[in-house]
Each structure stands twice: as structure tokens, then as C-alpha cells.
mmCIF file of C-alpha atoms in Angstrom:
data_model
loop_
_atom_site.group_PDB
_atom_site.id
_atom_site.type_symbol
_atom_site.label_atom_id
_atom_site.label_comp_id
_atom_site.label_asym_id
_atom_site.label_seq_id
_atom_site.Cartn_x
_atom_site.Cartn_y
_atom_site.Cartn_z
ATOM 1 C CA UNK X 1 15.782 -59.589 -4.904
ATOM 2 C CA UNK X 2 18.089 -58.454 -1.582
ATOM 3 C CA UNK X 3 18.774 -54.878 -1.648
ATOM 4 C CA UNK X 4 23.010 -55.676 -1.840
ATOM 5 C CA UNK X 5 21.640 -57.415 -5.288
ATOM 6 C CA UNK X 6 19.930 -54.016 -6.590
ATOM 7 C CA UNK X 7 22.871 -52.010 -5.537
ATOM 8 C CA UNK X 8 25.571 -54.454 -7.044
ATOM 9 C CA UNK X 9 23.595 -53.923 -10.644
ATOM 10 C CA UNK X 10 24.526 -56.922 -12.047
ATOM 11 C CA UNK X 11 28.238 -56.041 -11.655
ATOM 12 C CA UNK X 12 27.416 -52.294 -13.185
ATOM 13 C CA UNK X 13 26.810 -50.754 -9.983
ATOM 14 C CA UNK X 14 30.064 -47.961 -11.256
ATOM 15 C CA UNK X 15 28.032 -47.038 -14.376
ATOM 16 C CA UNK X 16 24.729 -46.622 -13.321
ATOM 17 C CA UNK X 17 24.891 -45.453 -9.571
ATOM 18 C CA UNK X 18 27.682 -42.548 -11.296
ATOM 19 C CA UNK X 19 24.816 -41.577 -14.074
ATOM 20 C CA UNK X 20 21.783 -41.729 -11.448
ATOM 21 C CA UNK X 21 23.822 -39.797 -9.327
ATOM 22 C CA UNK X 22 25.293 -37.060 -11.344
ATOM 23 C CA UNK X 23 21.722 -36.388 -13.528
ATOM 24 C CA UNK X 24 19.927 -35.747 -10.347
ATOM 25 C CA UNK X 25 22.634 -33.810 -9.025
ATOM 26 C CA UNK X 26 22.686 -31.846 -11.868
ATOM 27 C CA UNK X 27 19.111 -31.156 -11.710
ATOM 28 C CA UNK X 28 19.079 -29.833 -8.219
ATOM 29 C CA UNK X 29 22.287 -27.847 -8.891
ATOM 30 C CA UNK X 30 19.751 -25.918 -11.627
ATOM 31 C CA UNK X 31 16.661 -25.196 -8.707
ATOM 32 C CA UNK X 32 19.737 -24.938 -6.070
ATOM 33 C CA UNK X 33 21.422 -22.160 -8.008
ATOM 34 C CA UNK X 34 18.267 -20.170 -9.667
ATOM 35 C CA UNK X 35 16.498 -19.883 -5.850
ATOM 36 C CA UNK X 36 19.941 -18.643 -4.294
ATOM 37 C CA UNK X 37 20.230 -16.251 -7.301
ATOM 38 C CA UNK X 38 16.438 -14.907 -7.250
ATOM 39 C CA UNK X 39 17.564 -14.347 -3.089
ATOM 40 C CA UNK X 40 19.945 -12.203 -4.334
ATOM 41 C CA UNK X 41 18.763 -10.103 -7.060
ATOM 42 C CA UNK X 42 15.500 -9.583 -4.351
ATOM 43 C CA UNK X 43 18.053 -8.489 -1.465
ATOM 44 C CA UNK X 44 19.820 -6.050 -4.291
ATOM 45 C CA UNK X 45 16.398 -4.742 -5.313
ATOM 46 C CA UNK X 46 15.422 -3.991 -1.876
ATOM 47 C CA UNK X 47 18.512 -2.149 -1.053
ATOM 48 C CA UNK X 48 18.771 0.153 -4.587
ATOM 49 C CA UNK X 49 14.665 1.052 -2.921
ATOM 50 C CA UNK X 50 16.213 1.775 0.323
ATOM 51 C CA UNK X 51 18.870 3.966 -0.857
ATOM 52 C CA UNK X 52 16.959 5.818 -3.113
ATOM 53 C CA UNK X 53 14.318 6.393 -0.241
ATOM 54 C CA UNK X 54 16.682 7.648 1.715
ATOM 55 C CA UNK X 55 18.101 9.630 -0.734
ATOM 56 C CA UNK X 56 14.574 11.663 -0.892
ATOM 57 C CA UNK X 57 14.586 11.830 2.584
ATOM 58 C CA UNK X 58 17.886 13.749 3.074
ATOM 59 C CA UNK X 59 17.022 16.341 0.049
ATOM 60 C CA UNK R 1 -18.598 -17.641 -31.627
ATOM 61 C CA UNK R 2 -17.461 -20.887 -33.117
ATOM 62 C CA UNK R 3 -15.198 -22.785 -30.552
ATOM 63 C CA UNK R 4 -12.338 -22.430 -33.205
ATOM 64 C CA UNK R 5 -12.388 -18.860 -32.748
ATOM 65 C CA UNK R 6 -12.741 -19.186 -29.225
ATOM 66 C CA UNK R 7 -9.832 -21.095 -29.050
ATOM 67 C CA UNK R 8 -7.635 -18.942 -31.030
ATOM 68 C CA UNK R 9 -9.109 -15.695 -29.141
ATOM 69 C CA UNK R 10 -7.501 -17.834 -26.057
ATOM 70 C CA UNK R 11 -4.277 -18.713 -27.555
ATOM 71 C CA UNK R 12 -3.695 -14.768 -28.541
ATOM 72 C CA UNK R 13 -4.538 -13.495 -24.946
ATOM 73 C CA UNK R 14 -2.030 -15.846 -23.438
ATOM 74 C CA UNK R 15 0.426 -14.830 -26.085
ATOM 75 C CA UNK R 16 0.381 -11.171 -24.988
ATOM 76 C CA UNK R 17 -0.572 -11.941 -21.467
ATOM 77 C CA UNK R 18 3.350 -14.192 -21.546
ATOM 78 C CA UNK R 19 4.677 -11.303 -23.936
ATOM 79 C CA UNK R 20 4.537 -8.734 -20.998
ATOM 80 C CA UNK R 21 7.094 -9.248 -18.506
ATOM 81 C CA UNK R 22 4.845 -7.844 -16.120
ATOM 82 C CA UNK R 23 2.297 -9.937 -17.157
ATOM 83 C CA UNK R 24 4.384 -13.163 -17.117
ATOM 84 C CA UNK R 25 6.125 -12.730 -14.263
ATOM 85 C CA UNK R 26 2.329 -12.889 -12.272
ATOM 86 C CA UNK R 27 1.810 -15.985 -14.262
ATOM 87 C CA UNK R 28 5.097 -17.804 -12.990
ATOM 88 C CA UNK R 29 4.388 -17.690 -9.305
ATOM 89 C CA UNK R 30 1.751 -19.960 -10.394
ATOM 90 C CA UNK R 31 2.408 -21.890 -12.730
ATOM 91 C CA UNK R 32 6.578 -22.640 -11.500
ATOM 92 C CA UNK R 33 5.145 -24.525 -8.835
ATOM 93 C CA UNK R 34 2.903 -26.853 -10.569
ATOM 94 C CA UNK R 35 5.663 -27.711 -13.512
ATOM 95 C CA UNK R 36 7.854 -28.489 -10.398
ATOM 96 C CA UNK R 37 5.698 -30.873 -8.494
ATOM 97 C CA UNK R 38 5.099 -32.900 -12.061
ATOM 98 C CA UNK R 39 8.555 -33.301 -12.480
ATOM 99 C CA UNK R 40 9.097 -34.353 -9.502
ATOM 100 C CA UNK R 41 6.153 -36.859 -9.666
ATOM 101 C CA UNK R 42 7.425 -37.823 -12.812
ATOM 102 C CA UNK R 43 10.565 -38.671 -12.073
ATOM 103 C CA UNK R 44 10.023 -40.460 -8.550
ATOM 104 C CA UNK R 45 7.719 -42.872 -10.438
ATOM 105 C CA UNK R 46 9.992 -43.090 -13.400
ATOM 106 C CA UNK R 47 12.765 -44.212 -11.213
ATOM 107 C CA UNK R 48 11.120 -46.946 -9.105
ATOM 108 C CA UNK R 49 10.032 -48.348 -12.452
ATOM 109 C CA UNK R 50 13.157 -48.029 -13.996
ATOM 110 C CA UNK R 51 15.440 -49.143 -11.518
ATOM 111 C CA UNK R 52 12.961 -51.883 -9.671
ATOM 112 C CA UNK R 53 10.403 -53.289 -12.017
ATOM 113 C CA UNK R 54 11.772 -53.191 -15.621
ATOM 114 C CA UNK R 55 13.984 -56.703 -15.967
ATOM 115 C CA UNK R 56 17.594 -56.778 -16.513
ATOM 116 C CA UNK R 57 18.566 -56.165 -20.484
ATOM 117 C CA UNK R 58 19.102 -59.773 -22.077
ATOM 118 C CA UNK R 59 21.947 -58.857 -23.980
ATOM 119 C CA UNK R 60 23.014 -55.623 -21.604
ATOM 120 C CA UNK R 61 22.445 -56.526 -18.271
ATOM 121 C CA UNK R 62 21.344 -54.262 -15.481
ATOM 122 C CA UNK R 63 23.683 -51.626 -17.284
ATOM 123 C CA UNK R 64 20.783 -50.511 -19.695
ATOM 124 C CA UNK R 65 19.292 -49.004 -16.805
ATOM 125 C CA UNK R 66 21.533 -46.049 -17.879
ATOM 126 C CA UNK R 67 19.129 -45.402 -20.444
ATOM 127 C CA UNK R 68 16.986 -43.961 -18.164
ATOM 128 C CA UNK R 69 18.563 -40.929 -17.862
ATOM 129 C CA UNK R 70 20.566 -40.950 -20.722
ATOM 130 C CA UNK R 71 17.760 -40.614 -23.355
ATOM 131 C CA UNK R 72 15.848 -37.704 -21.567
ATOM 132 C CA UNK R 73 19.461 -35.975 -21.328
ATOM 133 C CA UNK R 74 19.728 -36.124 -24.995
ATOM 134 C CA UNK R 75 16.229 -35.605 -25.933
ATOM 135 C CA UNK R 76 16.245 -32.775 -24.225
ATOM 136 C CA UNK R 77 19.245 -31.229 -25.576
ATOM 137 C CA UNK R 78 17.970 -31.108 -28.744
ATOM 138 C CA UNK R 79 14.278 -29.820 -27.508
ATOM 139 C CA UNK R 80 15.773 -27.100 -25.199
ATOM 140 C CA UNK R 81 17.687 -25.639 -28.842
ATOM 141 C CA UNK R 82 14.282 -26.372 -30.583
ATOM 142 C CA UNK R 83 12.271 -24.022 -27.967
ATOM 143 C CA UNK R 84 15.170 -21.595 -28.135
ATOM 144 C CA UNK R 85 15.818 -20.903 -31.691
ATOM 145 C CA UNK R 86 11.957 -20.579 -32.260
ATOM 146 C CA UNK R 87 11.425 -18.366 -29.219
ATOM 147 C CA UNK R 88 15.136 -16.213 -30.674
ATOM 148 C CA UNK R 89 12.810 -16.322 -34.401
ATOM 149 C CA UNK R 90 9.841 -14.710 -32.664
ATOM 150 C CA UNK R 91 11.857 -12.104 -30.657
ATOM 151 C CA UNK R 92 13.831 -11.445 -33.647
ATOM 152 C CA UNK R 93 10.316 -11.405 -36.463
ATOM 153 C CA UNK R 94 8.022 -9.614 -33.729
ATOM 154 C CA UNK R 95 10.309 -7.946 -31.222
ATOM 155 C CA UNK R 96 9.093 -10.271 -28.607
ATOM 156 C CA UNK R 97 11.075 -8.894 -25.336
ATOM 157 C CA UNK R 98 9.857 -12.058 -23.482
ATOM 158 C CA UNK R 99 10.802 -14.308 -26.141
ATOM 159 C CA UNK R 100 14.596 -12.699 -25.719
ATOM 160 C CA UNK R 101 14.415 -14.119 -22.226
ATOM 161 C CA UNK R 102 13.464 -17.799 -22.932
ATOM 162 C CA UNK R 103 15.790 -18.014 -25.096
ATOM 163 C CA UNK R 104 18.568 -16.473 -23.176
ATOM 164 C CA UNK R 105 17.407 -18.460 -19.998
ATOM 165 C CA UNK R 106 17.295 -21.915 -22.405
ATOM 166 C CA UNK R 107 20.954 -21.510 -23.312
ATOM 167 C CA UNK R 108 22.749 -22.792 -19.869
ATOM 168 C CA UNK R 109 19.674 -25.357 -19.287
ATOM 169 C CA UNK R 110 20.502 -26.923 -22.774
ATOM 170 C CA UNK R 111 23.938 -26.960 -22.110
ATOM 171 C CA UNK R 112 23.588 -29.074 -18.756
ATOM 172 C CA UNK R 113 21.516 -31.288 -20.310
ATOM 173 C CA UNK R 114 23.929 -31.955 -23.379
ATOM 174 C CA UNK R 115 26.900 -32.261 -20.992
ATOM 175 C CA UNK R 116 24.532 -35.077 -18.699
ATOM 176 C CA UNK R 117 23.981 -37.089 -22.176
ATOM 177 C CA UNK R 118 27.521 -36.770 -23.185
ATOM 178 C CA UNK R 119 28.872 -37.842 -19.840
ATOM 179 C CA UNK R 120 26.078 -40.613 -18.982
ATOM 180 C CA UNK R 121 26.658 -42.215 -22.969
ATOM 181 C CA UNK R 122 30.325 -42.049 -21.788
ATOM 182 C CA UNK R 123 29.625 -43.883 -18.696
ATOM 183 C CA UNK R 124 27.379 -46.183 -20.626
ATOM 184 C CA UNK R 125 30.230 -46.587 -23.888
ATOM 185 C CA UNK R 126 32.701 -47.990 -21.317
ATOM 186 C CA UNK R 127 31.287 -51.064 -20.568
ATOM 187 C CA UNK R 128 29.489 -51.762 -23.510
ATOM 188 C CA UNK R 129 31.382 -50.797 -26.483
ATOM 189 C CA UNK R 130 34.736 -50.868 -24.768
ATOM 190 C CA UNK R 131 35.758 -47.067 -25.021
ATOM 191 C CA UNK R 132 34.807 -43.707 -23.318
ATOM 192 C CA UNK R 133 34.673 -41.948 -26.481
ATOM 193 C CA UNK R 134 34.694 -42.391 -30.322
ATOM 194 C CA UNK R 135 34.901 -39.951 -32.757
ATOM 195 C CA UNK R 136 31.745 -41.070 -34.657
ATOM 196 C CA UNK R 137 28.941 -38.677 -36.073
ATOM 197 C CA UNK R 138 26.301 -38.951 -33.179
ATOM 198 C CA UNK R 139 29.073 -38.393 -30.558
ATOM 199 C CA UNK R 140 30.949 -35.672 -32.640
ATOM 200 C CA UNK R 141 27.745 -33.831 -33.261
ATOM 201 C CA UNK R 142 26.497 -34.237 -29.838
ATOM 202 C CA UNK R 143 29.789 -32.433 -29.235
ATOM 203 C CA UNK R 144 29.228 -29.624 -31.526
ATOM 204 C CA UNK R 145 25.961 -29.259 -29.891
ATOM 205 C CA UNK R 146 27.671 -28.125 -26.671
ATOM 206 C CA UNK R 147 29.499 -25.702 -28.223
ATOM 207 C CA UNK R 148 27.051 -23.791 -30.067
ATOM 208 C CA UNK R 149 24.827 -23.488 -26.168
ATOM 209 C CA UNK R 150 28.027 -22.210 -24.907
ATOM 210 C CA UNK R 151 28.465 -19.880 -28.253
ATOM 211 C CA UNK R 152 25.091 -18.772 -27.772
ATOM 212 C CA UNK R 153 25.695 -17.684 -23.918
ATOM 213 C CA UNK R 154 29.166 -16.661 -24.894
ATOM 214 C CA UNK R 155 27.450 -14.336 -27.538
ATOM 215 C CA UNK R 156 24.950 -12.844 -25.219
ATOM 216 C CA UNK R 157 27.626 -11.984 -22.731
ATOM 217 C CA UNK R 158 29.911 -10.298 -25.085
ATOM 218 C CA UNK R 159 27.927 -7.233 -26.184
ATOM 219 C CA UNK R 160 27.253 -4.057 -23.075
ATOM 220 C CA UNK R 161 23.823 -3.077 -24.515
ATOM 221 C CA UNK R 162 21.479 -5.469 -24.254
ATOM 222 C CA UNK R 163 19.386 -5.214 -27.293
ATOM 223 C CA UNK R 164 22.610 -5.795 -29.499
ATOM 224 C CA UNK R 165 23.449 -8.552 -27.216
ATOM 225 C CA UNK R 166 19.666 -10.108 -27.693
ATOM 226 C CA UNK R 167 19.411 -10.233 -31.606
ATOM 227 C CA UNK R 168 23.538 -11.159 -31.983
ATOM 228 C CA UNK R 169 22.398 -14.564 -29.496
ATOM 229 C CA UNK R 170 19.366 -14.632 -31.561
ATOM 230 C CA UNK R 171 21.154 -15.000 -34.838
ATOM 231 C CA UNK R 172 23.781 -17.426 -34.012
ATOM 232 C CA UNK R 173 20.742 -19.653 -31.936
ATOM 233 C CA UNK R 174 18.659 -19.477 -35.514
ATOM 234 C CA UNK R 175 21.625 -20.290 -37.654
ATOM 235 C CA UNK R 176 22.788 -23.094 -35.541
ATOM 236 C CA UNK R 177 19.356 -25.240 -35.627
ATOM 237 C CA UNK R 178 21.137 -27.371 -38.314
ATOM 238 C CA UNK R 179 22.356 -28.804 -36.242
ATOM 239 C CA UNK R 180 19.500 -30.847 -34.861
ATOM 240 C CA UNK R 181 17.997 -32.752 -37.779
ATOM 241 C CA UNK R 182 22.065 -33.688 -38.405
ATOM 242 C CA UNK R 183 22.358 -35.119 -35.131
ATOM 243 C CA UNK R 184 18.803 -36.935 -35.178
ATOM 244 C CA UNK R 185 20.029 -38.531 -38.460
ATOM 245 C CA UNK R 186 23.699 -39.067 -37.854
ATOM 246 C CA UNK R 187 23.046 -42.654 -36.902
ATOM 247 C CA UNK R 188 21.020 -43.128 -40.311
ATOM 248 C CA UNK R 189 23.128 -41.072 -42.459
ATOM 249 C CA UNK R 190 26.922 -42.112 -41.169
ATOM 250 C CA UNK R 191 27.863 -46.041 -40.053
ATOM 251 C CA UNK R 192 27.950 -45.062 -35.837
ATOM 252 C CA UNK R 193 28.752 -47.356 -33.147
ATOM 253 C CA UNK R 194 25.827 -45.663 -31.572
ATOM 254 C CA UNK R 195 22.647 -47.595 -31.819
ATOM 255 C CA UNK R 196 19.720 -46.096 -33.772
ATOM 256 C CA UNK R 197 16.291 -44.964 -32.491
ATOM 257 C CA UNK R 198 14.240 -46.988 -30.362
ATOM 258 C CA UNK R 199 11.085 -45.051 -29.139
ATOM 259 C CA UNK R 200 10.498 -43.537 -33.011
ATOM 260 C CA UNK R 201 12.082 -46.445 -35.145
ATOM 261 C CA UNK R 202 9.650 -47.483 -37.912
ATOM 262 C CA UNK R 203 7.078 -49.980 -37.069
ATOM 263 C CA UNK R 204 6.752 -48.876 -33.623
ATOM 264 C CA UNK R 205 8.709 -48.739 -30.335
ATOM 265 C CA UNK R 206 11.596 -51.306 -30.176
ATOM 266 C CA UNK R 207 11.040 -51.715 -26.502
ATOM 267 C CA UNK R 208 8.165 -53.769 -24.095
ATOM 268 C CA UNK R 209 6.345 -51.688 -22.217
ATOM 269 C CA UNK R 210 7.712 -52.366 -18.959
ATOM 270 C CA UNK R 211 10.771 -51.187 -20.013
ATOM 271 C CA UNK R 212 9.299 -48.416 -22.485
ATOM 272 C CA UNK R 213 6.791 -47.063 -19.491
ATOM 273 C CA UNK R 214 9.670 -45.778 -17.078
ATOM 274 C CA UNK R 215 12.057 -44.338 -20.254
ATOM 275 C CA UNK R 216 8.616 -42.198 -21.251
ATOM 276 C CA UNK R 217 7.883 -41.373 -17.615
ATOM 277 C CA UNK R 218 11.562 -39.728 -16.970
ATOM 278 C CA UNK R 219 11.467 -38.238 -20.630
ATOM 279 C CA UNK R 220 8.442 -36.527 -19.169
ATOM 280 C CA UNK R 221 9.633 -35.503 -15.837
ATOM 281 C CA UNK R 222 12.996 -34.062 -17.673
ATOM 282 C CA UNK R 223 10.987 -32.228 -20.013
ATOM 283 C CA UNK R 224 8.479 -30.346 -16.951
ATOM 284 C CA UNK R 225 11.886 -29.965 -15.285
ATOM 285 C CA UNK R 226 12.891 -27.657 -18.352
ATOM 286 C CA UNK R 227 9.687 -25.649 -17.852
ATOM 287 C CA UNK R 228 9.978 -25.593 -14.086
ATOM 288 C CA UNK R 229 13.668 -24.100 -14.232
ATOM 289 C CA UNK R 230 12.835 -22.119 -17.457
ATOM 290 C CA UNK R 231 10.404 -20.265 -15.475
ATOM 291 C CA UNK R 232 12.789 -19.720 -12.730
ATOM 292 C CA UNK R 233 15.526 -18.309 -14.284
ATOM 293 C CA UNK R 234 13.247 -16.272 -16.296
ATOM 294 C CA UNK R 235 11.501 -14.751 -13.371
ATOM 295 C CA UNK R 236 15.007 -13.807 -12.674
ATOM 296 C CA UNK R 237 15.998 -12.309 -15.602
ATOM 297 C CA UNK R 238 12.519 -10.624 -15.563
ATOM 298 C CA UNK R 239 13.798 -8.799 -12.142
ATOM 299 C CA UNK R 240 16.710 -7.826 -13.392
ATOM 300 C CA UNK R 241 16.209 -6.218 -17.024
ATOM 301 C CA UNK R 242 13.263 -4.505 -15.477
ATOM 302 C CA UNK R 243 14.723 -3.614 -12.009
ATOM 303 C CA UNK R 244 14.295 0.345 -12.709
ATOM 304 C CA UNK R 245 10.444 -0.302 -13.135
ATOM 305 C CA UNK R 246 7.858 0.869 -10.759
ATOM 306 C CA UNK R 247 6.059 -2.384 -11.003
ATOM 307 C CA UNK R 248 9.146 -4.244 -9.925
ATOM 308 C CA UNK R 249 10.234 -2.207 -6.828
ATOM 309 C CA UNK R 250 6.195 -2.420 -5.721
ATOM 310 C CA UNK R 251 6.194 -6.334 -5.605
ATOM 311 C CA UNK R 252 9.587 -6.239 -3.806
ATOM 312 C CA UNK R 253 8.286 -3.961 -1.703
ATOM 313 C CA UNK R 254 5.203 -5.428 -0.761
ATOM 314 C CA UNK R 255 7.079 -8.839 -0.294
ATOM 315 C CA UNK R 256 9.695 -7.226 2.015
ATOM 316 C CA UNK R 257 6.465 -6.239 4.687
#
């Protein structure tokens, strides 16, 4: 088997390439989007500690 | 001690160990990782199987390959509302807060993975049965499947105080696990143009193994992806119901240095 036979699929290259493609880009979408959100909430923590520390400071 | 007892001594520490956010959110940095890495073992070996070794479908062609991520899709969809009706049941029965946030965090994971086997059958209908979509009971209950996850979320979302919002999610999440066995049977129970099961059917799997192998190896690797983004998303809910707590602001603390 050449590798333009395993892409062509037996003449279903559409169907499965588009269902490979979209499940695993699902899947990483998931990690993708729960690490950039964890970044976030981290970076708003740290800030509400900074504020309030300086908040001390000042009274 | 008798090892039963030992055992169940075990199984009760990690139950309150997981019950405390504090608690679980130690036990996530390790164990995220590890569910991760499986899944992604899983999955690389699944595929090379599945898209290399196992031969062509007599009947199907290469198109069957499909299946491969198809099946784990739906399998999953109906796992993901298994785990999160019984984890809303124990927050609701013994005011679990932990329990809450699986269940919360299971909702949008359960919904991807519905949407993946609703689009990938699609796909797969197309060629095979000659239309994208048929209103038959596997496909129409798959459907309704969808929109009780996005209920569930919708639910959550709706209410400003957060214990309301926890046991309205759980209640709707409990009522709506009907909906599973009805789906699992729906190609028994109602004439379907949707074939019926082939890992579970009576007398054993319908399959050879070198096609079975990579279908169980992917169903694996989908189901250690749940846990590996089910502890992700719960560490972050974790952070941010307990934001205000001293524990919280000392591990982002000490990370920031």
C-alpha cells in the first residue's frame, strides 16, 4: 500500500479524513481552552492578592 | 485487619480526601498528567491500528474506518451523563461540594462528545445509507441527548447563587438519565436504520480482533481523555468557587515566586 492509496480511502477519503479530523480537533479544542482558561483565572487571582496587599499597605 | 476492610478503609479516605476541594485539587496536579499521557498513548496506537492494519470492511469499504471515532463519541456521551447524574445524586443525597463540580464540569464535555457522534454518524450516514439524517429513534434520541447537556449547563447558568444553581442542575441531570437505557435500546425496541450493537451483542463481539483491538483501544483513550479534561476543568472551577480562600491565594502565591 502507497501512501496516495491510504489517503484516497478507498474513494472515502471526504468521510473519514472530515471525522478523523474534526474528533481530534475537538479534543484539543477541550485541553486548548481549559489551559488558556486556568491562565486566566491564575492571572485574576494574582491580581485580586495584589490589590488587596496594597490595599493594607496604604491604610 | 481483613484485606476487605482494608480495602474499604482505602476507598473511604480517597472519598473524603476527593470530597475536599482542597484536598482534590493537590491530587489533580498529579494525577491530570498521567490520565493525559494514557490518552494520548491510547489513542496514537488506536489510530495506527485503525487506520493502517485493520483491512478494508467487505461490505463497507475503507469507510468503516469512521467507526473508530464514531463509537467512542457515542459511548462516551452516554458515560459522561452516567458519571454526571450519579456524581449530581451524591452532591444532592450527601451534600458533596466536589461532586457539584464533576458534574457541572461533565456537562460541556458530554455535550462535545454527543455533537462528535452526531456529526461523525452523519458523515458516516451519507455514504452508506444515502442520507445525512433520518428521523429514526437512535438518531432522534441521540438528539435529545444534546439537549438535555445543554439544559443542564443552561440550568446551572441561570440561577446568581450558586447553591440554588447546583441542586436545580442536579435535578434536571437526575431526572434526565432516562434517557440513556432509551437510547441504548432504541435500536432493539424501534425498527432503526441504525445498526445494532456490535462490541455487547449476544454471543460475543461481532467483530475480528484486528478490527475489534483498535475500536477498544480509542474507546479507551476517549474515555482517559474524559478524566484528563474532567480534572482540568475541575481544577478550574476549584479556583474559582474557592478564590476568597486562604489556601487558594497561598498556592497562587507561592506559584507566582
Amino acid at each position: 500500500m502507497n501512501w496516495s492509496e491510504f489517503f484516497h480511502m478507498g474513494g472515502y477519503a471526504f468521510h473519514v479524513w472530515s471525522c478523523w479530523a474534526l474528533s481530534t480537533a475537538c479534543l484539543l479544542f477541550i485541553v486548548a481552552f481549559a489551559k488558556f482558561r486556568n491562565a486566566r483565572i491564575k492571572r485574576d487571582i494574582a491580581r485580586q492578592i495584589q490589590r488587596e496587599e496594597r490595599h493594607q499597605n496604604n491604610s | 485487619m481483613n484485606p476487605v476492610s482494608i480495602i474499604w478503609k482505602f476507598l473511604v479516605t480517597v472519598y473524603h480526601r476527593l470530597g475536599s476541594p482542597r484536598e482534590f485539587y493537590q491530587i489533580a496536579q498529579y494525577t491530570t498528567p498521567i490520565f493525559g499521557l494514557l490518552s494520548l498513548v491510547l489513542f496514537v496506537c488506536g489510530a495506527y491500528l485503525g487506520l493502517f492494519q485493520a483491512p478494508a470492511d467487505y461490505q463497507q469499504g475503507d469507510s468503516f474506518r469512521i467507526i473508530y471515532v464514531h463509537v467512542p463519541a457515542a459511548w462516551l456521551s452516554l458515560f459522561v451523563y452516567m458519571v454526571m447524574a450519579t456524581a449530581a445524586a451524591i452532591g444532592i443525597i450527601w451534600r458533596m461540594k466536589m461532586a457539584f463540580v464533576v458534574a457541572i464540569c461533565s456537562a460541556p464535555l458530554g455535550a462535545v462528545f454527543t455533537a462528535l457522534a452526531l456529526i461523525t454518524g452523519s458523515i458516516w450516514g451519507k455514504p452508506i445509507w444515502g442520507t445525512w439524517w433520518t428521523w429514526d429513534a437512535r438518531l432522534t434520541s441521540e438528539l435529545i441527548l444534546l439537549f438535555l447537556y445543554f439544559g443542564v449547563m443552561a440550568t446551572y447558568h441561570a440561577f446568581e447563587e450558586r447553591k440554588t444553581a447546583e441542586k436545580a442542575m442536579a435535578m434536571l441531570a437526575i431526572i434526565g438519565v432516562v434517557i440513556v437505557p432509551i437510547i441504548h435500546y432504541s435500536v432493539e425496541w424501534w425498527s432503526s436504520l441504525h445498526q445494532g450493537a456490535t462490541i455487547f451483542a449476544e454471543g460475543g463481539p461481532r467483530m475480528p480482533a484486528d478490527m475489534l483491538t483498535p475500536l477498544i483501544l480509542m474507546i479507551l483513550s476517549f474515555m482517559f481523555f474524559y478524566g484528563y479534561a474532567l480534572f482540568l476543568s475541575a481544577q478550574n472551577k476549584v479556583l474559582l468557587n474557592e478564590r476568597k480562600s486562604q489556601w487558594v491565594k497561598a498556592a497562587i502565591s507561592a506559584a507566582e515566586k
